[in-house]
Amino acid sequence: MAFAAQGFERVPIVAEYNINTFARHVVTEQQDLHPSARGSFCWLLNGIELACKIIGEEVRRLGLSRAAGSTGTINVQGEEQQGLDIFANKVLMDCLGSRGNVGLLASEENEEPIVMIEHPEQGEYIVMFDPLDGSSNLDVNVSVGTIFSVYRRAGAHGKALVEEVLQTGRNQIAAGYALYGSSTVIVYTTGQGVHSFTLDPAVGTFVLSHSDMKMPAAGHIYSVNEAYADSFPPYCRRFLHWLKSSDEAYRLRYIGSLVADFHRTLLKGGIFMYPPTSFFPEGKLRLMYEANPIAFLAEQAGGMATNGTGAILDVVPGTLHQRVPLFVGSTQEMTKLRAFIDRPLKV
Ligand code: FBP
C-alpha cells in the first residue's frame, strides 16, 4: 500500500539535503567567473581534494600504519623524512599527475620540479605543495597539514623549467591547505574569498562549513617559538616585549605546525611569526609552498602577510626551496609590527 494511503508524509529528501560540497562549490564559482570554462581547473582542484582525503585517512590511522615513524632518509631541506612524508608526497604526485592538465609539480620533498606534461598548452598548470606540513609532530599526534599553491604556465615557451616555477605569489590562481586535526578541513581560495570545508566521514566528502571567511581585524593571541627569541632581530624582540607588556593581555599559542597555527589565526585573529633566527637567518619557512599560499589566504580573508620588508606575495623568488621570514595575521597586530619595523627604537 502506497505511503500516502498509510498517512505517512513523503519527505522531499533532495530539497532538505542541500549540501554544498567542495566539488560543487568549485564548479559553481568557476561557472560564475568563467561561463565558457571547460572544467579543467575544477578537475585539478578535485585531484587535490582526493589526495587530501587519502592522506587524511592515513594520518588518522597513523598508529596502525606501516608508514608511521621516521625512514632515516634526509630530504632536500636537510630534515629527516617521516614515512608519511613520502606517502603523502607520492599520493599528491599520483593524484595530480593523473589529471592530464598539470605540467609541473614542485614539492618540499623533491629537489627539482617534476615535469608531468612538457607542452604548456596541455600541461597548463603548475602545482607546488608541502605534502605534510608539521610532520615532525606526527608521532605525538599533533595536527599536521598539506599546503598547496597553483599557478598557470603563462608564457612558458623557451623558459627553463625553474623559471616557469619561480613566479611571485601574486600570480597564484588558487591556494589552500588541508588540516588533519580534530576534524579534517580544507580551506582554499581562488581569489574569490576564503572558504572552509569539513570532511563528513559518513558521506566521505568535504562539506562547506565556513564561507567567505574574514580574519578578525584584531586578536589577542600571538604565536611564535619564543625559544629562539634571543636571536630574533631587535624590532622583533621589541614587538614581543610590547605584546607581553600590553594592557590588551595577549596570550601565547604555538602548536609548531604552520597549518594549525595559521588556521587558529584565521579564525581567532592575532599574529603568527617565524622571524629570522641565528639558525635560520632567512627564516625557516619556505616561500613557494608555505609562505605564499598562507599569505594569499590571509590577504583574501582581510589579513596581512610580510617578510619584515614587504608583502610576502611581492617577493620575487630566487630558488624553489628558498626560505623567508613570515609574519601573518590581523591588520591591528600587523600594523603594530610595521611600526616596530619602521621605527625600531621608540614606538
Ligand atoms: P615542515 O614540517 O613542512 O618542514 O614545516 C616546518 C614546520 O614544522 C612548520 O609547520 C612549523 O611552523 C615550524 O616548522 C616549526 O618550527 P620550530 O620547531 O622551529 O618552531
Short mmCIF file of C-alpha atoms and ligand atoms in Angstrom, two decimals:
data_model
loop_
_atom_site.label_atom_id
_atom_site.label_comp_id
_atom_site.label_asym_id
_atom_site.label_seq_id
_atom_site.Cartn_x
_atom_site.Cartn_y
_atom_site.Cartn_z
CA MET A 1 0.00 0.00 0.00
CA ALA A 2 1.45 3.46 -1.02
CA PHE A 3 2.94 5.77 1.69
CA ALA A 4 0.18 8.36 1.17
CA ALA A 5 -2.56 5.81 1.81
CA GLN A 6 -0.93 5.00 5.16
CA GLY A 7 -0.94 8.74 6.05
CA PHE A 8 2.82 8.99 6.01
CA GLU A 9 4.03 12.35 4.64
CA ARG A 10 6.52 11.91 1.75
CA VAL A 11 9.63 13.84 2.72
CA PRO A 12 11.31 15.54 -0.30
CA ILE A 13 14.85 14.27 0.51
CA VAL A 14 16.71 16.26 -2.12
CA ALA A 15 15.47 19.71 -1.10
CA GLU A 16 16.46 19.26 2.54
CA TYR A 17 19.85 17.78 1.78
CA ASN A 18 21.11 20.90 0.02
CA ILE A 19 24.73 20.19 0.97
CA ASN A 20 27.37 22.37 -0.65
CA THR A 21 30.35 20.14 -1.25
CA PHE A 22 33.89 21.25 -2.15
CA ALA A 23 33.44 19.98 -5.72
CA ARG A 24 30.09 21.74 -6.12
CA HIS A 25 31.45 24.99 -4.66
CA VAL A 26 34.47 24.97 -7.00
CA VAL A 27 32.34 24.25 -10.09
CA THR A 28 29.73 26.89 -9.21
CA GLU A 29 32.40 29.50 -8.50
CA GLN A 30 34.22 28.79 -11.78
CA GLN A 31 30.99 28.75 -13.82
CA ASP A 32 30.14 32.18 -12.41
CA LEU A 33 33.61 33.50 -13.18
CA HIS A 34 34.28 31.76 -16.50
CA PRO A 35 30.97 30.55 -18.05
CA SER A 36 32.82 29.13 -21.05
CA ALA A 37 35.39 27.26 -18.95
CA ARG A 38 35.94 23.55 -19.80
CA GLY A 39 36.22 22.41 -16.16
CA SER A 40 39.95 21.69 -16.33
CA PHE A 41 40.70 23.86 -13.26
CA CYS A 42 37.89 22.20 -11.27
CA TRP A 43 39.28 18.79 -12.23
CA LEU A 44 42.67 19.86 -10.89
CA LEU A 45 41.24 21.03 -7.54
CA ASN A 46 39.28 17.81 -7.34
CA GLY A 47 42.61 15.97 -7.58
CA ILE A 48 43.91 17.92 -4.59
CA GLU A 49 40.74 17.11 -2.65
CA LEU A 50 41.14 13.40 -3.40
CA ALA A 51 44.78 13.41 -2.30
CA CYS A 52 43.90 15.15 0.98
CA LYS A 53 41.21 12.55 1.72
CA ILE A 54 43.71 9.71 1.20
CA ILE A 55 46.45 11.41 3.24
CA GLY A 56 43.97 12.36 5.97
CA GLU A 57 42.84 8.76 6.30
CA GLU A 58 46.45 7.55 6.69
CA VAL A 59 47.18 10.27 9.26
CA ARG A 60 44.04 9.23 11.21
CA ARG A 61 45.21 5.65 11.44
CA LEU A 62 48.87 6.55 11.97
CA GLY A 63 49.44 4.27 14.96
CA LEU A 64 48.28 1.33 12.81
CA SER A 65 50.00 2.49 9.64
CA ARG A 66 53.12 0.93 8.14
CA ALA A 67 54.09 4.46 7.11
CA ALA A 68 54.50 5.56 10.73
CA GLY A 69 57.82 6.78 12.08
CA SER A 70 60.99 8.10 10.51
CA THR A 71 62.53 6.48 7.44
CA GLY A 72 66.03 7.66 8.34
CA THR A 73 66.33 9.37 4.95
CA ILE A 74 67.07 13.13 4.74
CA ASN A 75 65.14 15.39 2.32
CA VAL A 76 66.37 18.40 0.33
CA GLN A 77 65.67 20.59 3.41
CA GLY A 78 68.09 18.55 5.49
CA GLU A 79 65.14 17.21 7.51
CA GLU A 80 64.63 13.59 8.50
CA GLN A 81 61.76 12.23 6.40
CA GLN A 82 58.78 10.60 8.08
CA GLY A 83 57.27 7.58 6.34
CA LEU A 84 54.10 9.63 5.95
CA ASP A 85 56.02 12.49 4.27
CA ILE A 86 56.97 10.08 1.50
CA PHE A 87 53.48 8.54 1.39
CA ALA A 88 51.77 11.96 1.18
CA ASN A 89 54.23 13.14 -1.48
CA LYS A 90 53.53 10.06 -3.60
CA VAL A 91 49.76 10.41 -3.22
CA LEU A 92 49.86 14.04 -4.39
CA MET A 93 52.16 13.18 -7.29
CA ASP A 94 49.77 10.39 -8.37
CA CYS A 95 46.52 12.31 -7.88
CA LEU A 96 47.83 15.43 -9.65
CA GLY A 97 49.98 13.63 -12.20
CA SER A 98 46.92 11.71 -13.43
CA ARG A 99 44.79 14.82 -14.05
CA GLY A 100 46.11 15.29 -17.58
CA ASN A 101 46.40 19.08 -17.20
CA VAL A 102 49.26 19.53 -14.71
CA GLY A 103 52.52 20.38 -16.44
CA LEU A 104 54.86 20.89 -13.48
CA LEU A 105 54.83 19.69 -9.88
CA ALA A 106 57.12 21.03 -7.18
CA SER A 107 57.25 19.55 -3.70
CA GLU A 108 59.02 20.30 -0.43
CA GLU A 109 60.26 16.69 -0.63
CA ASN A 110 61.83 16.92 -4.14
CA GLU A 111 64.95 18.88 -5.03
CA GLU A 112 63.80 19.79 -8.55
CA PRO A 113 60.39 20.49 -10.13
CA ILE A 114 58.93 17.43 -11.86
CA VAL A 115 57.71 17.63 -15.46
CA MET A 116 54.42 15.78 -15.84
CA ILE A 117 53.45 17.22 -19.24
CA GLU A 118 56.04 19.09 -21.28
CA HIS A 119 53.69 21.07 -23.54
CA PRO A 120 52.25 24.16 -21.78
CA GLU A 121 49.06 24.03 -23.82
CA GLN A 122 48.21 20.63 -22.40
CA GLY A 123 50.04 20.81 -19.08
CA GLU A 124 48.67 24.27 -18.34
CA TYR A 125 49.05 24.27 -14.55
CA ILE A 126 51.87 24.26 -12.01
CA VAL A 127 51.15 22.90 -8.53
CA MET A 128 53.53 23.38 -5.59
CA PHE A 129 52.95 21.70 -2.29
CA ASP A 130 54.17 20.81 1.16
CA PRO A 131 52.78 17.27 1.36
CA LEU A 132 52.78 17.05 5.17
CA ASP A 133 53.49 20.25 6.99
CA GLY A 134 54.48 19.85 10.63
CA SER A 135 55.30 16.17 10.12
CA SER A 136 57.82 16.25 12.95
CA ASN A 137 54.72 16.43 15.20
CA LEU A 138 53.10 13.28 13.80
CA ASP A 139 54.37 10.81 16.37
CA VAL A 140 52.92 12.92 19.18
CA ASN A 141 49.52 13.12 17.49
CA VAL A 142 49.59 16.88 16.93
CA SER A 143 47.65 18.34 13.97
CA VAL A 144 49.50 18.39 10.65
CA GLY A 145 48.51 19.55 7.20
CA THR A 146 49.01 19.65 3.44
CA ILE A 147 49.62 23.05 1.80
CA PHE A 148 49.11 23.72 -1.94
CA SER A 149 49.61 26.58 -4.37
CA VAL A 150 48.51 26.66 -8.05
CA TYR A 151 49.82 28.77 -10.95
CA ARG A 152 49.30 28.90 -14.72
CA ARG A 153 52.18 28.20 -17.05
CA ALA A 154 51.57 31.52 -18.73
CA GLY A 155 54.20 32.40 -21.38
CA ALA A 156 56.27 29.28 -20.80
CA HIS A 157 57.72 28.98 -24.28
CA GLY A 158 61.50 28.73 -24.24
CA LYS A 159 61.69 29.30 -20.46
CA ALA A 160 63.79 26.99 -18.33
CA LEU A 161 61.64 24.85 -16.04
CA VAL A 162 62.70 26.55 -12.85
CA GLU A 163 61.97 29.95 -14.38
CA GLU A 164 58.41 28.82 -15.04
CA VAL A 165 58.01 27.79 -11.41
CA LEU A 166 59.60 30.88 -9.83
CA GLN A 167 56.61 33.22 -10.09
CA THR A 168 55.69 35.74 -7.39
CA GLY A 169 52.85 34.77 -5.06
CA ARG A 170 50.63 37.41 -6.70
CA ASN A 171 50.34 35.06 -9.71
CA GLN A 172 48.72 32.26 -7.69
CA ILE A 173 45.33 31.25 -9.11
CA ALA A 174 44.49 29.04 -6.14
CA ALA A 175 45.95 28.19 -2.75
CA GLY A 176 44.91 26.35 0.35
CA TYR A 177 45.58 23.71 2.90
CA ALA A 178 44.08 20.61 4.44
CA LEU A 179 44.29 20.40 8.23
CA TYR A 180 44.26 16.93 9.76
CA GLY A 181 43.13 17.84 13.28
CA SER A 182 40.12 17.12 15.48
CA SER A 183 38.27 17.11 12.17
CA THR A 184 39.71 17.23 8.66
CA VAL A 185 39.14 20.52 6.88
CA ILE A 186 40.13 22.01 3.56
CA VAL A 187 40.49 25.80 3.36
CA TYR A 188 41.01 27.33 -0.08
CA THR A 189 40.86 30.47 -2.19
CA THR A 190 40.89 31.19 -5.91
CA GLY A 191 40.94 34.91 -5.27
CA GLN A 192 37.19 34.97 -4.53
CA GLY A 193 37.37 34.90 -0.77
CA VAL A 194 38.35 32.10 1.59
CA HIS A 195 36.11 29.09 2.16
CA SER A 196 36.40 26.14 4.54
CA PHE A 197 35.00 22.63 4.14
CA THR A 198 34.81 19.90 6.77
CA LEU A 199 35.13 16.22 5.84
CA ASP A 200 31.93 14.34 6.66
CA PRO A 201 33.33 10.85 7.29
CA ALA A 202 29.85 9.32 6.93
CA VAL A 203 29.50 10.67 3.39
CA GLY A 204 33.24 10.78 2.60
CA THR A 205 33.03 14.28 1.19
CA PHE A 206 34.07 17.79 2.20
CA VAL A 207 31.00 19.93 3.06
CA LEU A 208 31.02 23.74 3.22
CA SER A 209 31.36 24.80 6.87
CA HIS A 210 32.59 28.44 6.65
CA SER A 211 32.11 30.57 3.56
CA ASP A 212 33.78 33.87 2.83
CA MET A 213 35.89 33.75 6.00
CA LYS A 214 37.16 37.05 7.40
CA MET A 215 40.17 37.14 9.72
CA PRO A 216 39.24 39.28 12.76
CA ALA A 217 40.82 42.77 12.47
CA ALA A 218 42.45 42.19 15.85
CA GLY A 219 43.11 39.14 18.01
CA HIS A 220 44.79 38.79 21.41
CA ILE A 221 46.87 35.78 20.51
CA TYR A 222 50.49 35.80 19.38
CA SER A 223 52.19 32.68 18.06
CA VAL A 224 55.97 32.28 17.84
CA ASN A 225 58.64 29.85 19.05
CA GLU A 226 60.00 32.04 21.85
CA ALA A 227 62.82 29.60 22.48
CA TYR A 228 64.67 31.43 19.71
CA ALA A 229 63.74 34.96 20.91
CA ASP A 230 67.30 35.95 21.82
CA SER A 231 68.32 35.57 18.17
CA PHE A 232 65.34 37.47 16.71
CA PRO A 233 66.06 40.88 15.08
CA PRO A 234 65.81 43.84 17.55
CA TYR A 235 62.48 45.11 16.09
CA CYS A 236 61.01 41.66 16.67
CA ARG A 237 62.26 41.40 20.27
CA ARG A 238 60.78 44.86 21.00
CA PHE A 239 57.47 43.89 19.40
CA LEU A 240 57.43 40.70 21.51
CA HIS A 241 58.10 42.79 24.61
CA TRP A 242 55.23 45.11 23.67
CA LEU A 243 52.88 42.13 23.16
CA LYS A 244 53.74 40.74 26.59
CA SER A 245 53.53 44.05 28.43
CA SER A 246 50.46 45.39 26.62
CA ASP A 247 47.21 46.03 28.58
CA GLU A 248 45.45 44.03 25.89
CA ALA A 249 46.53 40.80 27.66
CA TYR A 250 47.88 38.89 24.70
CA ARG A 251 48.09 35.11 25.11
CA LEU A 252 50.77 32.88 23.58
CA ARG A 253 49.67 29.88 21.49
CA TYR A 254 52.25 27.87 19.49
CA ILE A 255 51.50 24.39 18.09
CA GLY A 256 54.58 24.09 15.92
CA SER A 257 52.59 23.10 12.81
CA LEU A 258 52.25 26.10 10.49
CA VAL A 259 48.86 24.98 9.13
CA ALA A 260 47.39 24.54 12.62
CA ASP A 261 48.86 27.83 13.92
CA PHE A 262 47.61 29.70 10.84
CA HIS A 263 44.15 28.10 10.98
CA ARG A 264 43.72 29.41 14.52
CA THR A 265 44.96 32.86 13.45
CA LEU A 266 42.48 32.88 10.54
CA LEU A 267 39.57 32.07 12.88
CA LYS A 268 40.55 33.97 16.02
CA GLY A 269 42.90 36.69 14.74
CA GLY A 270 46.19 37.75 16.26
CA ILE A 271 49.63 37.18 14.72
CA PHE A 272 51.81 34.20 13.76
CA MET A 273 55.54 34.80 13.37
CA TYR A 274 58.55 32.82 12.22
CA PRO A 275 61.24 35.54 12.26
CA PRO A 276 64.86 35.23 11.18
CA THR A 277 66.87 33.34 13.82
CA SER A 278 70.56 32.54 14.27
CA PHE A 279 69.80 29.00 12.99
CA PHE A 280 67.61 30.22 10.10
CA PRO A 281 68.88 33.74 9.27
CA GLU A 282 66.45 33.85 6.30
CA GLY A 283 63.59 32.45 8.39
CA LYS A 284 62.68 28.73 8.40
CA LEU A 285 59.52 28.59 6.30
CA ARG A 286 59.66 28.08 2.54
CA LEU A 287 58.36 30.87 0.29
CA MET A 288 56.88 28.85 -2.59
CA TYR A 289 54.80 26.21 -0.80
CA GLU A 290 54.37 27.57 2.74
CA ALA A 291 54.53 31.39 2.92
CA ASN A 292 52.95 32.25 -0.47
CA PRO A 293 49.80 30.09 -0.13
CA ILE A 294 49.31 31.19 3.50
CA ALA A 295 49.77 34.85 2.51
CA PHE A 296 47.23 34.54 -0.36
CA LEU A 297 44.66 33.12 2.09
CA ALA A 298 45.46 35.76 4.71
CA GLU A 299 45.07 38.68 2.29
CA GLN A 300 41.88 37.18 0.84
CA ALA A 301 40.49 37.00 4.40
CA GLY A 302 41.36 40.64 5.13
CA GLY A 303 44.62 39.92 6.98
CA MET A 304 48.22 40.74 6.05
CA ALA A 305 51.50 38.83 5.50
CA THR A 306 55.04 40.21 5.36
CA ASN A 307 58.64 39.05 5.45
CA GLY A 308 59.52 42.12 7.51
CA THR A 309 60.42 44.16 4.44
CA GLY A 310 57.39 43.95 2.16
CA ALA A 311 54.33 41.84 1.35
CA ILE A 312 55.14 38.12 1.04
CA LEU A 313 53.16 37.95 -2.23
CA ASP A 314 55.51 40.51 -3.83
CA VAL A 315 58.71 38.63 -3.01
CA VAL A 316 60.47 37.71 -6.25
CA PRO A 317 61.60 34.11 -5.76
CA GLY A 318 65.22 33.18 -6.47
CA THR A 319 65.18 29.44 -5.77
CA LEU A 320 62.47 26.79 -5.42
CA HIS A 321 63.19 25.97 -1.78
CA GLN A 322 64.11 29.47 -0.58
CA ARG A 323 63.18 30.36 2.99
CA VAL A 324 61.64 33.63 4.15
CA PRO A 325 60.74 35.23 7.48
CA LEU A 326 56.93 35.05 7.87
CA PHE A 327 54.71 37.41 9.86
CA VAL A 328 50.99 36.88 9.16
CA GLY A 329 47.87 37.97 10.95
CA SER A 330 45.24 40.58 11.76
CA THR A 331 45.58 44.14 10.49
CA GLN A 332 45.83 45.60 14.03
CA GLU A 333 48.74 43.38 15.10
CA MET A 334 50.45 43.56 11.69
CA THR A 335 50.20 47.38 11.69
CA LYS A 336 51.74 47.46 15.15
CA LEU A 337 54.57 45.18 13.96
CA ARG A 338 55.10 47.50 10.98
CA ALA A 339 55.57 50.41 13.40
CA PHE A 340 58.32 48.50 15.21
CA ILE A 341 59.98 47.65 11.88
CA ASP A 342 59.85 51.24 10.63
CA ARG A 343 60.86 52.95 13.93
CA PRO A 344 62.61 50.19 15.90
CA LEU A 345 63.69 52.34 18.87
CA LYS A 346 60.66 54.26 20.03
CA VAL A 347 57.09 53.21 19.25
P1 FBP B 1 57.67 21.05 7.68
O1 FBP B 1 57.26 20.07 8.69
O2 FBP B 1 56.85 21.05 6.47
O3 FBP B 1 59.14 21.01 7.37
O4 FBP B 1 57.32 22.51 8.31
C1 FBP B 1 58.06 23.22 9.07
C2 FBP B 1 57.42 23.44 10.43
O5 FBP B 1 57.16 22.25 11.07
C3 FBP B 1 56.17 24.32 10.41
O6 FBP B 1 54.99 23.59 10.26
C4 FBP B 1 56.21 24.99 11.78
O7 FBP B 1 55.58 26.25 11.78
C5 FBP B 1 57.70 25.12 12.04
O8 FBP B 1 58.36 24.20 11.17
C6 FBP B 1 58.06 24.81 13.45
O9 FBP B 1 59.42 25.07 13.60
P2 FBP B 1 60.11 25.11 15.03
O10 FBP B 1 60.09 23.71 15.55
O11 FBP B 1 61.50 25.63 14.75
O12 FBP B 1 59.33 26.05 15.88
#
